[in-house]
Short mmCIF file of C-alpha atoms in Angstrom, two decimals:
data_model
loop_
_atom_site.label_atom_id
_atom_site.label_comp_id
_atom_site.label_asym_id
_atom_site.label_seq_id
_atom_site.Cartn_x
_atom_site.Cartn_y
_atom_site.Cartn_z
CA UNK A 136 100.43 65.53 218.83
CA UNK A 137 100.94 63.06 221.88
CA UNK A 138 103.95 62.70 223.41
CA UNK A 139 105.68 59.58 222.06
CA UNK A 140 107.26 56.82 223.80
CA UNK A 141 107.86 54.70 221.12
CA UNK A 142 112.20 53.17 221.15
CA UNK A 143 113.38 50.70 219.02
CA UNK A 144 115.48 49.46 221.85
CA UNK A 145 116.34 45.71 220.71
CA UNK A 146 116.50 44.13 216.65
CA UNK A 147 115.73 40.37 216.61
CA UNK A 148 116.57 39.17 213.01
CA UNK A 149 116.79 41.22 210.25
CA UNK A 150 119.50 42.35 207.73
CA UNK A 151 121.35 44.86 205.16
CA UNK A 152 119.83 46.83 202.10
CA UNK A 153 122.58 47.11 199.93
CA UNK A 154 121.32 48.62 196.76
CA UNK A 155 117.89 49.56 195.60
CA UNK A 156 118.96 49.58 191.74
CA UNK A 157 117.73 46.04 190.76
CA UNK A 158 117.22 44.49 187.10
CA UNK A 159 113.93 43.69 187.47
CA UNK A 160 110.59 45.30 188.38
CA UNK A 161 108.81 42.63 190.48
CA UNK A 162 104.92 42.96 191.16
CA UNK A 163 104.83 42.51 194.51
CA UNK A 164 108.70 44.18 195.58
CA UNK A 165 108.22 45.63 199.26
CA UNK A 166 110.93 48.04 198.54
CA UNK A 167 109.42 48.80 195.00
CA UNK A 168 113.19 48.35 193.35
CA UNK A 169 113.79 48.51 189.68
CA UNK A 170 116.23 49.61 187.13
CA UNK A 171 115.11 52.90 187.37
CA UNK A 172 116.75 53.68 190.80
CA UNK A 173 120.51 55.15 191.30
CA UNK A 174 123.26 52.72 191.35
CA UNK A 175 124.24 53.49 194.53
CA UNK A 176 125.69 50.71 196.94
CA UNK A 177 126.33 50.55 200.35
CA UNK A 178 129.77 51.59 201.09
CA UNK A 179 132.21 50.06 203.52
CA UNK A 180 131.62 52.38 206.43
CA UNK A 181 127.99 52.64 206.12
CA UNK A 182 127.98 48.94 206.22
CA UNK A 183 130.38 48.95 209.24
CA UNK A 184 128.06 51.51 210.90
CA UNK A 185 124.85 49.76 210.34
CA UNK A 186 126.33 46.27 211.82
CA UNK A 187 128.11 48.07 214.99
CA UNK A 188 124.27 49.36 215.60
CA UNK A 189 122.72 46.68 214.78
CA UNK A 190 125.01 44.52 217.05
CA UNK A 191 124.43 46.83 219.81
CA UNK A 192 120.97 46.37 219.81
CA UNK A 193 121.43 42.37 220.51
CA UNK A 194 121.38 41.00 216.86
CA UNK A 195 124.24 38.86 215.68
CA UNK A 196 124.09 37.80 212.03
CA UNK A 197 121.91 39.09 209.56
CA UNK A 198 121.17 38.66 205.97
CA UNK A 199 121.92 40.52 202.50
CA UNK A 200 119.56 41.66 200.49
CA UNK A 201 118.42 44.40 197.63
CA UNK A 202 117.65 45.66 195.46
CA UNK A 203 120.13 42.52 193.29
CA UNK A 204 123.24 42.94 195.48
CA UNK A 205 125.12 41.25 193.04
CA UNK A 206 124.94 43.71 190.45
CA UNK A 207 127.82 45.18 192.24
CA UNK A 208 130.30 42.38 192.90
CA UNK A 209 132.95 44.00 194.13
CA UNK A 210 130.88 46.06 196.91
CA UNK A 211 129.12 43.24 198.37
CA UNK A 212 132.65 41.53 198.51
CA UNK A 213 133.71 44.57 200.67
CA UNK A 214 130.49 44.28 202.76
CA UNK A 215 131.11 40.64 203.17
CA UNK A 216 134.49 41.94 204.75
CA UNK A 217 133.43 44.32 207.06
CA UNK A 218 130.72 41.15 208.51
CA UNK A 219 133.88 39.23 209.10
CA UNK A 220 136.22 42.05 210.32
CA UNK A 221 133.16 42.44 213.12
CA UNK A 222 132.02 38.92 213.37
CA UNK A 223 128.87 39.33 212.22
CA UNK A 224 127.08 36.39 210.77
CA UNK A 225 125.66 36.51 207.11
CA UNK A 226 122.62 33.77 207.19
CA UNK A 227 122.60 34.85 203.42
CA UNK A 228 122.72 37.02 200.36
CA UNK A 229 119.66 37.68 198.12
CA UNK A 230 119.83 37.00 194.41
CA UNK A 231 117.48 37.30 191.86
CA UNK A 232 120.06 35.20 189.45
CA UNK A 233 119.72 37.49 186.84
CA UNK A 234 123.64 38.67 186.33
CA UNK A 235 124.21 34.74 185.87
CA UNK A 236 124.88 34.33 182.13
CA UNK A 237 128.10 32.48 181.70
CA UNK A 238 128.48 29.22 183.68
CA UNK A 239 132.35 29.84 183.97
CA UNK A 240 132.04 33.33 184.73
CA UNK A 241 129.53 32.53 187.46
CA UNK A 242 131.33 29.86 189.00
CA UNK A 243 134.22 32.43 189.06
CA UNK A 244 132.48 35.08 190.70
CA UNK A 245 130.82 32.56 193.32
CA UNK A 246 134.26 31.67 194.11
CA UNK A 247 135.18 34.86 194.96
CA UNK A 248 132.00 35.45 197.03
CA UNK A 249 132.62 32.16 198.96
CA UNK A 250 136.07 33.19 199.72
CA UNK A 251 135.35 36.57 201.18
CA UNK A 252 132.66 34.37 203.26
CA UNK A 253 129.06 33.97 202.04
CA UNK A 254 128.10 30.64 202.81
CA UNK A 255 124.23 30.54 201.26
CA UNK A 256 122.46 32.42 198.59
CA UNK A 257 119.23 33.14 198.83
CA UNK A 258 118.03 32.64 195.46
CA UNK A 259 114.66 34.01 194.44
CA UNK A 260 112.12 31.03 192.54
CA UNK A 261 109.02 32.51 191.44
CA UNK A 262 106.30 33.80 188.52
CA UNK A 263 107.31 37.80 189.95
CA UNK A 264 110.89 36.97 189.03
CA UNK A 265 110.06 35.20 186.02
CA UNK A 266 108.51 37.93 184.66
CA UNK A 267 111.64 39.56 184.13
CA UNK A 268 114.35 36.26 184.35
CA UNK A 269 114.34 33.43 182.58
CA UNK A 270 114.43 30.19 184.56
CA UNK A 271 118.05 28.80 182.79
CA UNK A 272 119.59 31.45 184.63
CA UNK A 273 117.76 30.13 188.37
CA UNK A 274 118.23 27.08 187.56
CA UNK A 275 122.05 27.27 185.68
CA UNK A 276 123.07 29.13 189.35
CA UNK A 277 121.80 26.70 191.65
CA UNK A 278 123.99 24.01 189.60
CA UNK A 279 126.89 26.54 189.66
CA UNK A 280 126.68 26.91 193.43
CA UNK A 281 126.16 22.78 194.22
CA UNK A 282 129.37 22.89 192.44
CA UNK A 283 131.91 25.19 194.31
CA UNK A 284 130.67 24.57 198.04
CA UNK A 285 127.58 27.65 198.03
CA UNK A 286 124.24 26.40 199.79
CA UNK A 287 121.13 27.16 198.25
CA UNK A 288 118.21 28.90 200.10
CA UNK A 289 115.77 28.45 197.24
CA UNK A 290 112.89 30.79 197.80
CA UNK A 291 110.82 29.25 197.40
CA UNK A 292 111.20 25.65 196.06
CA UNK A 293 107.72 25.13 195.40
CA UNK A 294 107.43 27.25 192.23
CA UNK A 295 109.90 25.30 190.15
CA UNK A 296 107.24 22.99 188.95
CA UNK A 297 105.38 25.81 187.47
CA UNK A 298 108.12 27.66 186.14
CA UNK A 299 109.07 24.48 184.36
CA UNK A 300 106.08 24.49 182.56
CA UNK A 301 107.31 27.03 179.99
CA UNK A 302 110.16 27.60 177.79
CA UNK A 303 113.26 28.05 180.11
CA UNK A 304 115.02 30.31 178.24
CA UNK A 305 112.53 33.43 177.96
CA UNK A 306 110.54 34.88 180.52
CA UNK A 307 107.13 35.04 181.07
CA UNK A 308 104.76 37.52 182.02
CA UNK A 309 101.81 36.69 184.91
CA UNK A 310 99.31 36.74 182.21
CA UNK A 311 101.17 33.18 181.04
CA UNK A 312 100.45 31.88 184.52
CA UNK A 313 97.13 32.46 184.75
CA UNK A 314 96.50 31.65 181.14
CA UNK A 315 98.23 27.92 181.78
CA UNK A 316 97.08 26.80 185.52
CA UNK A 317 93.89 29.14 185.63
CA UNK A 318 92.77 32.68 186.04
CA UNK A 319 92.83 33.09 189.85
CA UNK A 320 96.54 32.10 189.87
CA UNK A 321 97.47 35.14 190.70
CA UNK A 322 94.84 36.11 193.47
CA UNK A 323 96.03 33.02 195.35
CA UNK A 324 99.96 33.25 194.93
CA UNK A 325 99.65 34.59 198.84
CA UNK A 326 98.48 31.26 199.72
CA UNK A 327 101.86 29.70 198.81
CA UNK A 328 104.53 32.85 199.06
CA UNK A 329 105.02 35.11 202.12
CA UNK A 330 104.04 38.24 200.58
CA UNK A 331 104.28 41.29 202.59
CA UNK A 332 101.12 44.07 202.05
CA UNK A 333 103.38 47.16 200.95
CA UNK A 334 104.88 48.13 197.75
CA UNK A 335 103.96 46.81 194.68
CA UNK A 336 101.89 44.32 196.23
CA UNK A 337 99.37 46.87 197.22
CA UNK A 338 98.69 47.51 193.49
CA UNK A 339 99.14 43.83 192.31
CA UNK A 340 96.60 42.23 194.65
CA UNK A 341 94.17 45.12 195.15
CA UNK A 342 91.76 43.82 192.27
CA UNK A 343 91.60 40.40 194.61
CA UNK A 344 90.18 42.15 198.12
CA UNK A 345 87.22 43.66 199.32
CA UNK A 346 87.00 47.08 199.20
CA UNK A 347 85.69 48.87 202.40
CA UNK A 348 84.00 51.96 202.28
CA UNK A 349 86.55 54.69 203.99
CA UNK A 350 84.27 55.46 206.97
CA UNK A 351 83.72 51.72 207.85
CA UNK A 352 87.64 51.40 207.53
CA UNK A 353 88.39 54.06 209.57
CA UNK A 354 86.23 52.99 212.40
CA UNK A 355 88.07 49.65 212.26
CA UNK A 356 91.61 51.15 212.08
CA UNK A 357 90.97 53.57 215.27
CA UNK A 358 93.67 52.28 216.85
CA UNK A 359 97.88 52.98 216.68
CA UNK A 360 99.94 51.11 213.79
CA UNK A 361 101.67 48.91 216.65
CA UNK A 362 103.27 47.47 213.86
CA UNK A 363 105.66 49.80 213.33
CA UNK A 364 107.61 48.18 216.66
CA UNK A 365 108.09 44.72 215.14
CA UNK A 366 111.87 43.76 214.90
CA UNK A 367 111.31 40.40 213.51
CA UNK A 368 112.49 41.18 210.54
CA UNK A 369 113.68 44.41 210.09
CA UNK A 370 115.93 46.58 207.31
CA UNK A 371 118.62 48.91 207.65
CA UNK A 372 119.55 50.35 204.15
CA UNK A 373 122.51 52.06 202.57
CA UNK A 374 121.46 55.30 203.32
CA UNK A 375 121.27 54.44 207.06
CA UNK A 376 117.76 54.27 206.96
CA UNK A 377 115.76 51.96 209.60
CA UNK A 378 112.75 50.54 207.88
CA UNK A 379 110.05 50.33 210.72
CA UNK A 380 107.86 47.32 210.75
CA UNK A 381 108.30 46.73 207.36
CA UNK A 382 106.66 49.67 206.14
CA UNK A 383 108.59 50.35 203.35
CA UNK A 384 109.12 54.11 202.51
CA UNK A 385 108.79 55.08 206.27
CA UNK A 386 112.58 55.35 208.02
CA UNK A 387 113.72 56.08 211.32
CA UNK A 388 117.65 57.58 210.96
CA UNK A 389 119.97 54.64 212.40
CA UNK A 390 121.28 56.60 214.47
CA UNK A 391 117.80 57.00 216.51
CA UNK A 392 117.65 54.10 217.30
CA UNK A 393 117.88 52.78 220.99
CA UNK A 394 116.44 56.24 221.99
CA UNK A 395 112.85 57.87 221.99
CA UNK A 396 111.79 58.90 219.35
CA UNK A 397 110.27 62.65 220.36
CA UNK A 398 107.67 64.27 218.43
CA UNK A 399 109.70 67.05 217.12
CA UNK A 400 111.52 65.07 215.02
CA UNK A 401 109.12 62.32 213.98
CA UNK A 402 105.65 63.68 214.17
CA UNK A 403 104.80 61.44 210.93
CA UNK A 404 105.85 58.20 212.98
CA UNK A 405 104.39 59.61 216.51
CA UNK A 406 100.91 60.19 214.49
CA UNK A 407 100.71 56.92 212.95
CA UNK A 408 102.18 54.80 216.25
CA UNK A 409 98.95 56.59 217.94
CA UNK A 410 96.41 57.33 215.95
CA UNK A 411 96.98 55.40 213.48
CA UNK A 412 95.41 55.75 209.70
CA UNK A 413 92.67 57.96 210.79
CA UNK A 414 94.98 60.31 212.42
CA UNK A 415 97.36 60.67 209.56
CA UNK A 416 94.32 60.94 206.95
CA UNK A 417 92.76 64.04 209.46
CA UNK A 418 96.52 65.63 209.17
CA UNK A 419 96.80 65.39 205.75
CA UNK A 420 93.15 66.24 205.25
CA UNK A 421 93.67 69.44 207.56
CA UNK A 422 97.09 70.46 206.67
CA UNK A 423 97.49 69.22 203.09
CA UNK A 424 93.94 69.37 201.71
CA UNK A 425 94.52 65.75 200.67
CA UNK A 426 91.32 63.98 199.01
CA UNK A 427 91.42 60.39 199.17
CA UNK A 428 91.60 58.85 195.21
CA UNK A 429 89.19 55.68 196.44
CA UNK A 430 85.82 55.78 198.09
CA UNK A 431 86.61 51.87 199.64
CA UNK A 432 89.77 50.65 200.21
CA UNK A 433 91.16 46.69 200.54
CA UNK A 434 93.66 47.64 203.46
CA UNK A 435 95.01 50.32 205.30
CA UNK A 436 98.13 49.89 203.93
CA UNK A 437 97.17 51.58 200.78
CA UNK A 438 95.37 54.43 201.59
CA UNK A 439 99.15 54.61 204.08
CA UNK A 440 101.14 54.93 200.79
CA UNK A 441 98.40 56.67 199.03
CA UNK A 442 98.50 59.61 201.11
CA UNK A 443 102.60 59.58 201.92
CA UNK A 444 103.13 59.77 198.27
CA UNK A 445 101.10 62.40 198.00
CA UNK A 446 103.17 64.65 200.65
CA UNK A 447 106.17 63.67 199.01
CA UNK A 448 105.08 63.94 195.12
CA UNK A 449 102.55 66.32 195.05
CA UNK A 450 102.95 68.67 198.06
CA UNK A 451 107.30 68.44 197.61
CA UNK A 452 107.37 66.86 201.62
CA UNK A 453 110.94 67.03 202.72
CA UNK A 454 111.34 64.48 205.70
CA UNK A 455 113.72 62.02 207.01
CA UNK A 456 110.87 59.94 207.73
CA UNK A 457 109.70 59.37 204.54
CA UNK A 458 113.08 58.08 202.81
CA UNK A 459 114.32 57.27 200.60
CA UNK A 460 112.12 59.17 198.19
CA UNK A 461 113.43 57.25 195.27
CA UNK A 462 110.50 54.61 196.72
CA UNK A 463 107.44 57.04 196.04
CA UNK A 464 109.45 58.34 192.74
CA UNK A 465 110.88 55.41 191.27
CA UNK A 466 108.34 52.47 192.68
#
């Protein structure tokens, strides 16, 4: 392998993983969260750590996300501590709104958030998260927080006109959606939602791209996966995990980061930041007698997770770079 160069030496916006354990199963979750995972949640000093890094590396204020951070109350109360103890901004906290039940209740436990310092919650509007949430609860928590002093990021605004189509106080599958406004709904929900092209997405909107035969996609992918730089919206998770680029399921250890990053201890990241998807399909082909499952593939993003699953699942891969597992095992 080549020598690598590549440093993460500065984070420009970005924020906090705190849980991967979620209540719902989204179709198009980057992070491919669900009720299957572990309930684990991001402890005080791994949130500390993670914030004196990221700080270090010239970001001040991040945001809070899951995973449904709020299934744990009382941890993201203590990581809302440890951003004030180190004056570092929260621009908000990520909720799904599906722990909001009981207006009282709610209102309560907003309270509580708002007085350990979160300022905005990010709540999530959309057909995904109606799939698994009824819209009373979205809808019942924006009310909640207009009335004790929360603002409301609604993400994304947009949608409420088609969630309010249906009965409020089920959910409704995607099927509904495309039954009621059309059946390409789905195929152009990118059109109208930032939707990034790993995780679940890659399975969801597959069916809606053209396929590429592998050798014509290889000879346009020749080149290094420079994305695997971009800080404009990066992850570190409770596990201390760095999330490169977005490419969910691919981690550089937190504590790497500022430094090179040599090729003895991430030959996986080296191979891709050079060589890109052709070089990691010759490895894998070489060293792993991988097959690819697809004779044409939509994006290179898939044949990506394709074959890292693979070394993890099939071939038992033990690496800090592909972490945490629990997203080729769980997703």
């Amino acid at each position: 392998m080549v020598q690598c160069h590549i440093a993460i030496q500065q984070l420009q916006s970005g924020g906090l993983i705190t849980n991967y354990y979620c209540s719902s199963t989204c179709a198009h979750c980057l992070y491919r969260c669900s009720p299957a995972w572990p309930k684990d949640f991001i402890t005080s000093d791994a949130a500390r750590k993670a914030m004196a890094t990221i700080q270090q590396l010239g970001c001040s204020a991040i945001h809070i996300g899951g995973g449904e951070p709020l299934l744990n109350i009382d941890g993201l109360i203590e990581a809302l501590h440890v951003a004030r103890e180190m004056d570092m901004d929260i621009d908000y906290v990520e909720t799904n709104a599906s722990w909001f039940r009981d207006p009282i209740r709610g209102r309560d436990t907003l309270v509580r958030l708002r007085n350990a310092g979160l300022s905005t919650l990010l709540i999530s509007i959309s057909p995904f998260h109606n799939e698994h949430i009824p819209f009373i609860r979205t809808r019942g928590l924006i009310e909640a927080c207009q009335d004790v002093g929360i603002g409301v990021f609604p993400w994304i605004s947009n949608f409420i006109g088609d969630l309010q189509q249906f009965d409020e106080t089920v959910p409704h599958d995607l099927s509904a959606y495309q039954h009621h406004f059309g059946e390409d709904y789905l195929e152009n929900l990118p059109n109208r939602y930032w939707i990034s092209k790993g995780g679940r997405a890659l399975e969801t909107f597959a069916p809606f791209q053209r396929r590429i035969p592998l050798d014509e996609l290889l000879t346009l992918e020749q080149s290094g996966c420079s994305e695997l730089m971009v800080t404009s919206h990066f992850h570190i998770d409770l596990y201390g995990n760095y999330v490169p680029g977005l490419c969910s399921g691919i981690s550089i250890r937190q504590n790497d980061l500022g430094t090179q990053l040599i090729d003895a201890d991430y030959p996986l990241i080296n191979l891709l930041y050079h060589s890109g998807i052709s070089g990691l399909l010759s490895y894998a082909e070489k060293d792993f007698s991988f097959v690819p499952a697809q004779e044409a593939y939509g994006i290179k993003c898939k044949l990506c997770y394709e074959i890292r699953r693979f070394l993890v699942i099939k071939k038992g891969w033990k690496s800090h770079e592909l972490q945490p597992e629990g997203h080729y095992r769980f997703g």
